[in-house]
Coordinates of C-alpha atoms in Angstrom, one line a residue:
M116 CA 133.8 301.4 202.5
P117 CA 137.0 301.0 200.6
S118 CA 139.2 298.6 202.5
N119 CA 142.3 300.0 200.9
L120 CA 141.8 303.6 202.2
A121 CA 144.6 303.4 204.7
P122 CA 147.3 301.9 202.4
L123 CA 146.1 304.2 199.6
S124 CA 146.6 307.2 201.9
R125 CA 150.0 306.0 202.9
G126 CA 151.1 305.8 199.3
L127 CA 149.6 309.2 198.4
S128 CA 151.1 311.0 201.3
R129 CA 154.6 309.6 201.1
P130 CA 156.1 312.0 198.5
Y131 CA 155.0 315.0 200.6
Y132 CA 157.4 313.9 203.4
E133 CA 160.5 313.8 201.3
D134 CA 161.6 317.3 202.4
S135 CA 160.5 317.0 206.0
F136 CA 162.6 317.4 209.0
P137 CA 162.8 314.6 211.7
A138 CA 160.2 316.0 214.0
H139 CA 157.4 315.8 211.4
D140 CA 158.6 313.1 208.9
M141 CA 157.0 309.9 207.6
F142 CA 158.2 308.1 210.7
H143 CA 156.3 310.5 212.9
A144 CA 153.2 309.9 210.8
K145 CA 153.7 306.2 211.2
R146 CA 154.0 306.5 215.0
V147 CA 150.9 308.6 215.1
R148 CA 149.0 306.0 213.1
D149 CA 150.3 303.2 215.4
V150 CA 149.3 305.0 218.6
A151 CA 146.0 306.1 217.2
L152 CA 145.0 302.5 216.4
R153 CA 146.3 301.4 219.8
L154 CA 144.0 304.0 221.4
A155 CA 141.1 302.9 219.2
N156 CA 141.5 299.3 220.5
Q157 CA 141.0 300.6 224.0
H158 CA 138.1 303.0 223.3
P159 CA 134.6 301.9 224.2
D160 CA 133.0 303.4 221.1
S161 CA 133.2 302.1 217.6
V162 CA 136.0 303.6 215.6
D163 CA 136.5 303.7 211.9
R164 CA 140.1 302.5 211.8
D165 CA 140.5 303.2 208.0
I166 CA 139.5 306.9 208.5
L167 CA 141.8 307.2 211.5
A168 CA 144.8 305.6 209.8
A169 CA 144.3 307.6 206.6
A170 CA 144.2 310.8 208.5
A171 CA 147.3 309.9 210.4
W172 CA 149.3 309.4 207.2
F173 CA 148.1 312.8 205.8
H174 CA 148.2 314.9 208.9
D175 CA 151.6 316.6 208.5
I176 CA 152.0 316.6 204.7
G177 CA 152.0 320.4 204.7
R178 CA 154.8 320.7 207.3
P179 CA 157.7 321.1 204.8
L180 CA 155.8 323.9 203.0
E181 CA 154.8 325.6 206.3
R182 CA 158.4 325.4 207.5
V183 CA 159.7 327.5 204.5
G184 CA 156.8 329.9 204.6
E185 CA 155.0 328.8 201.4
I186 CA 151.8 328.1 203.4
D187 CA 150.5 329.5 206.6
D188 CA 148.5 326.6 208.1
H189 CA 149.6 323.0 207.4
D190 CA 146.3 321.7 208.9
D191 CA 144.0 323.4 206.3
W192 CA 146.4 322.9 203.5
A193 CA 146.7 319.1 204.3
A194 CA 142.9 318.9 204.4
D195 CA 142.5 320.5 201.0
E196 CA 145.3 318.5 199.4
A197 CA 144.1 315.2 200.9
T198 CA 140.6 316.0 199.6
T199 CA 141.8 316.5 196.1
L200 CA 144.0 313.4 196.2
L201 CA 141.3 311.1 197.5
A202 CA 138.7 312.4 195.2
S203 CA 141.0 311.6 192.3
E204 CA 141.0 308.0 193.5
D205 CA 137.2 307.9 193.6
V206 CA 137.0 307.6 197.3
P207 CA 133.4 308.3 198.4
S208 CA 132.7 311.9 199.5
D209 CA 131.6 310.9 203.0
R210 CA 134.8 309.1 203.6
I211 CA 136.8 312.1 202.3
A212 CA 134.9 314.5 204.5
A213 CA 135.6 312.3 207.6
V214 CA 139.4 312.4 206.9
E215 CA 139.2 316.1 206.1
H216 CA 137.7 316.9 209.5
C217 CA 140.4 314.9 211.3
L218 CA 143.1 316.9 209.4
R219 CA 141.6 320.3 210.1
A220 CA 141.2 319.6 213.8
H221 CA 144.4 317.8 214.6
S222 CA 146.5 320.8 215.7
I223 CA 146.7 322.3 219.2
R224 CA 146.9 325.8 217.9
A225 CA 144.1 328.1 219.0
S226 CA 142.8 328.7 215.5
S227 CA 142.1 325.0 214.9
P228 CA 138.5 323.7 215.2
D229 CA 137.7 321.2 218.0
P230 CA 137.6 317.6 216.9
E231 CA 134.0 316.4 216.8
T232 CA 134.3 312.8 215.8
I233 CA 136.0 310.0 217.7
E234 CA 138.4 309.5 214.9
A235 CA 139.4 313.2 215.0
K236 CA 139.9 313.0 218.8
L237 CA 142.0 309.9 218.6
L238 CA 144.2 311.5 215.9
F239 CA 144.6 314.6 218.0
D240 CA 145.6 312.6 221.0
A241 CA 148.0 310.3 219.1
D242 CA 149.7 313.3 217.6
K243 CA 150.2 315.0 220.9
L244 CA 151.4 311.8 222.6
D245 CA 154.3 311.7 220.1
A246 CA 155.6 314.8 222.0
V247 CA 155.6 313.0 225.3
G248 CA 157.9 310.2 226.6
A249 CA 161.3 309.1 225.4
V250 CA 160.5 309.7 221.7
G251 CA 158.7 312.9 222.6
L252 CA 161.8 314.3 224.3
V253 CA 163.9 313.8 221.1
R254 CA 161.1 315.2 218.9
L255 CA 160.8 318.4 221.1
A256 CA 164.5 318.9 221.0
C257 CA 164.4 318.6 217.2
I258 CA 161.6 321.2 217.0
V259 CA 163.7 323.6 219.1
G260 CA 166.6 323.1 216.7
E261 CA 164.3 323.4 213.6
R262 CA 162.8 326.7 214.8
S263 CA 166.2 328.1 215.8
G264 CA 167.5 327.5 212.3
R265 CA 164.4 329.0 210.7
I266 CA 164.4 332.2 212.6
G267 CA 168.1 332.6 212.4
K268 CA 168.8 332.9 216.1
Q269 CA 168.9 330.7 219.2
Y270 CA 165.4 329.7 220.0
A271 CA 166.0 328.0 223.4
I272 CA 168.9 327.1 225.7
I273 CA 169.3 323.4 226.5
D274 CA 170.3 324.2 230.0
D275 CA 168.9 326.0 233.0
V276 CA 169.2 329.8 232.9
E277 CA 169.4 329.9 236.7
T278 CA 172.9 328.4 236.5
L279 CA 174.0 331.8 235.2
P280 CA 172.6 334.1 237.9
D281 CA 174.8 337.0 237.1
D282 CA 174.0 337.2 233.4
A283 CA 170.9 335.0 232.7
P284 CA 169.9 335.1 229.0
E285 CA 166.4 336.3 228.3
L286 CA 165.5 333.1 226.4
P287 CA 163.5 330.0 227.1
D288 CA 165.6 327.1 228.6
V289 CA 165.1 323.4 228.8
D290 CA 161.9 324.0 230.8
L291 CA 160.3 324.8 227.4
L292 CA 160.3 321.1 226.6
Y293 CA 158.6 320.5 230.0
E294 CA 156.0 323.2 229.3
W295 CA 155.2 322.0 225.8
A296 CA 154.7 318.4 227.0
R297 CA 152.5 319.4 229.8
K298 CA 150.4 321.6 227.5
R299 CA 149.8 318.7 225.2
L300 CA 149.0 316.3 227.9
G301 CA 146.5 318.7 229.3
A302 CA 144.7 319.0 225.9
L303 CA 144.0 315.3 225.4
Y304 CA 140.4 314.3 224.6
T305 CA 140.2 310.5 225.3
D306 CA 140.6 308.3 228.4
P307 CA 142.9 305.9 226.6
G308 CA 145.0 308.9 225.5
R309 CA 145.2 310.3 229.0
R310 CA 146.2 306.9 230.4
L311 CA 149.0 306.5 227.9
G312 CA 150.1 310.1 228.5
E313 CA 150.5 309.5 232.2
S314 CA 152.8 306.5 231.7
R315 CA 154.9 308.5 229.2
W316 CA 155.0 311.5 231.5
D317 CA 156.7 309.3 234.1
V318 CA 159.6 308.9 231.7
M319 CA 159.8 312.6 231.2
E320 CA 159.8 313.4 234.9
T321 CA 162.7 311.0 235.4
F322 CA 164.6 312.7 232.6
F323 CA 164.1 316.2 234.0
I324 CA 165.2 315.2 237.4
Q325 CA 168.4 313.6 236.0
F326 CA 168.9 316.6 233.7
A327 CA 168.9 318.9 236.7
R328 CA 171.3 316.8 238.5
E329 CA 173.7 316.7 235.6
I330 CA 173.9 320.4 235.0
D331 CA 173.7 321.5 238.7
P332 CA 174.4 318.8 241.3
D333 CA 172.8 321.0 244.0
A334 CA 169.6 321.6 242.0
T335 CA 166.2 320.0 242.7
K336 CA 163.5 319.6 240.1

């Protein structure tokens, strides 16, 4: 077991984040690593922390290419790229395969395989938890802006469409952030992940109540 797998993966992944946007940058990868290791400390089963940390560093290296349309699936692309990079560093094949599975299974999209190892489940949960809580709110707002710029039109309204009853636009509003966060919380695999999700959700609920008050003093959330 190479003790340097996690720092090696950090160094190998770093150049891939140079063109990333804030929602999926190196800082996101670090937060996912930190939360994943925190969840590992609370999990009753044995966790390979080197595999988990390595996968966290690599998990979004394909996001910049996916954003500009050069690849279709950042999960599979990251898995293939990480496999090549780690093999070139003589990392044992079983260790590479463990990281690869984490990468292929980390997305919430329907086409992604289910995570089968505890490391893959913890990576999945940590990634989703970065979309919940105070940081999660900022990240989700960044994602809305990122997608708006990519498709060339307004992707969502940071307001409540019901405040314009006579001419409500047919676009998602701020509730999109609420729905995205709830979807991710509902998909978590581990008990430590769900416990952390509940505490972060409290922050988001407080935010949405205050948001409604600010845009419409008579509104209730």
